[in-house]
Amino acid sequence: MSEQELKALRVRIDSIDEKLLELISERARCAQEVARVKMKELVEGEQPVFYRPEREAWILKRIMERNPGPLGNEEMARLFREIMSTCLALEQPLKVAYLGPEGTFSQAAALKHFGHAVISQPMAAIDEVFREVVAGAVNFGVVPVENSTEGAVSHTLDCFLEHDIVICGEVELRIHHHLLVGDTTRTNSITRIYSHAQSLAQCRKWLDAHYPNVERVAVSSNAEAARRVKNEWNSAAIAGDMAASLYGLTRLAEKIEDHPDNSTRFLVIGNQQVPPTGDDKTSIIVSMSNKPGALHELLVPFHENGIDLTRIETRPSRSGKWTYVFFIDFMGHQQDPLVKAVLEKIREEAVALKVLGSYPRAVL
Ligand SMILES: O=C(O)C(=O)C[C@]1(C(=O)O)C=C[C@@H](O)C=C1
């Protein structure tokens, strides 16, 4: 390409950027107006609701449907995700708690869902994420709930039994693990590999094949594994991209997870109910009496009303009341007439029913 052509294209890019700049600023001013209207319409004692997950899901879906290319739908939606995130920060800077430390997949999930304009706050344990949300110290929390290879995160499920909290959204994150080393690591003398127990399990076959005699040490998070490697010449860590860049580590081997479609589902927890979008999920906890056929009885209303179950999990109960506890996710919103009918039927049969929330299905 000649210098002349390049110059002309750059002039065009500059002029497009100017238009983008004006349009993005106009959008941001609009968001400020939205905030003003929301404040104006408050009745006494009411708190304004700035973050509207149902509206965000609708916008992102529409962008993906109308995307003319050549950028892919996900890439385009990610750009709009960030524009909305910064617009929302003008209305209200959101505080979001996640399972820390910095660099964990939970943080990556929080930023994927809310965009980078939120204030993300690392917590030492899943239970702390719940407590911060309940106490109102943060607006939302992001907690892992299931992994496609390793199954349910039982600690998160137990927290739902203990806390009164609303599920406001879900995030799906593809989990890629890398074997990471520091500048001073002697790669031929690795005697120890650190990672979170779940990640070690997700890379079990790869480790058996490549590092059969190396000690595997489970630590509290992948980011903690990456942090330790920084100071030890004989160890490596299994962790993801965020932890690698946070601690300046190099990838000795990439994407070492045993299942290439390894992904983790996270839930967004908060204190606000989310209106329907037309493409929603609902999560409930049900306890049935300890009698034969109880699970069958519980599932029949879903089948009869043609409602798709997306997940069912059983946990031991914590009290006499919660004899058998089932965590159930299904398609639909609690305001849909069919879902209402199912919930009423279950309420009649169950020892207890707790609706954890209805929320838009993950868009990104
Ligand atoms: O539509 C609203 O209620 C807004 O506040 C605007 C906006 C946006 O930028 O489009 C910002 C934040 C909300 O979470 C949803 C949408």
PDB file of C-alpha atoms and ligand atoms in Angstrom, residues 27 31 34-35 38 49-53 55-56 59 81 83-85 87-88 91, ligand 1:
ATOM      1  CA  ARG A  27     -25.016   9.121  24.744  1.00  0.00           C
ATOM      2  CA  ALA A  31     -27.504   8.726  30.536  1.00  0.00           C
ATOM      3  CA  VAL A  34     -31.877   9.306  32.585  1.00  0.00           C
ATOM      4  CA  ALA A  35     -30.398   9.586  36.085  1.00  0.00           C
ATOM      5  CA  LYS A  38     -35.006   8.473  37.817  1.00  0.00           C
ATOM      6  CA  VAL A  49     -32.455   2.132  40.720  1.00  0.00           C
ATOM      7  CA  PHE A  50     -29.740   3.153  38.309  1.00  0.00           C
ATOM      8  CA  TYR A  51     -28.488  -0.271  37.193  1.00  0.00           C
ATOM      9  CA  ARG A  52     -31.071  -1.968  34.957  1.00  0.00           C
ATOM     10  CA  PRO A  53     -29.873  -5.446  33.936  1.00  0.00           C
ATOM     11  CA  ARG A  55     -32.380  -2.978  29.782  1.00  0.00           C
ATOM     12  CA  GLU A  56     -28.680  -3.791  29.374  1.00  0.00           C
ATOM     13  CA  ILE A  59     -29.456  -3.386  24.337  1.00  0.00           C
ATOM     14  CA  ARG A  81     -20.779  -3.256  27.189  1.00  0.00           C
ATOM     15  CA  ILE A  83     -19.791   2.213  26.722  1.00  0.00           C
ATOM     16  CA  MET A  84     -22.801   1.342  28.900  1.00  0.00           C
ATOM     17  CA  SER A  85     -20.554   0.629  31.859  1.00  0.00           C
ATOM     18  CA  CYS A  87     -22.438   5.727  31.113  1.00  0.00           C
ATOM     19  CA  LEU A  88     -23.765   3.964  34.204  1.00  0.00           C
ATOM     20  CA  GLU A  91     -25.216   7.899  36.985  1.00  0.00           C
TER      21      GLU A  91
HETATM   22  O1  LIG B   1     -31.792   2.982  30.587  1.00  0.00           O
HETATM   23  C1  LIG B   1     -31.419   3.252  31.716  1.00  0.00           C
HETATM   24  O2  LIG B   1     -32.136   3.065  32.723  1.00  0.00           O
HETATM   25  C2  LIG B   1     -30.051   3.760  31.929  1.00  0.00           C
HETATM   26  O3  LIG B   1     -29.709   4.032  33.042  1.00  0.00           O
HETATM   27  C3  LIG B   1     -29.111   3.908  30.778  1.00  0.00           C
HETATM   28  C4  LIG B   1     -28.147   2.723  30.643  1.00  0.00           C
HETATM   29  C5  LIG B   1     -27.382   2.888  29.301  1.00  0.00           C
HETATM   30  O4  LIG B   1     -26.272   3.355  29.323  1.00  0.00           O
HETATM   31  O5  LIG B   1     -27.963   2.540  28.257  1.00  0.00           O
HETATM   32  C6  LIG B   1     -27.196   2.738  31.771  1.00  0.00           C
HETATM   33  C7  LIG B   1     -27.337   1.918  32.842  1.00  0.00           C
HETATM   34  C8  LIG B   1     -28.416   0.944  32.984  1.00  0.00           C
HETATM   35  O6  LIG B   1     -27.969  -0.213  33.620  1.00  0.00           O
HETATM   36  C9  LIG B   1     -29.053   0.650  31.706  1.00  0.00           C
HETATM   37  C10 LIG B   1     -28.902   1.454  30.631  1.00  0.00           C
END
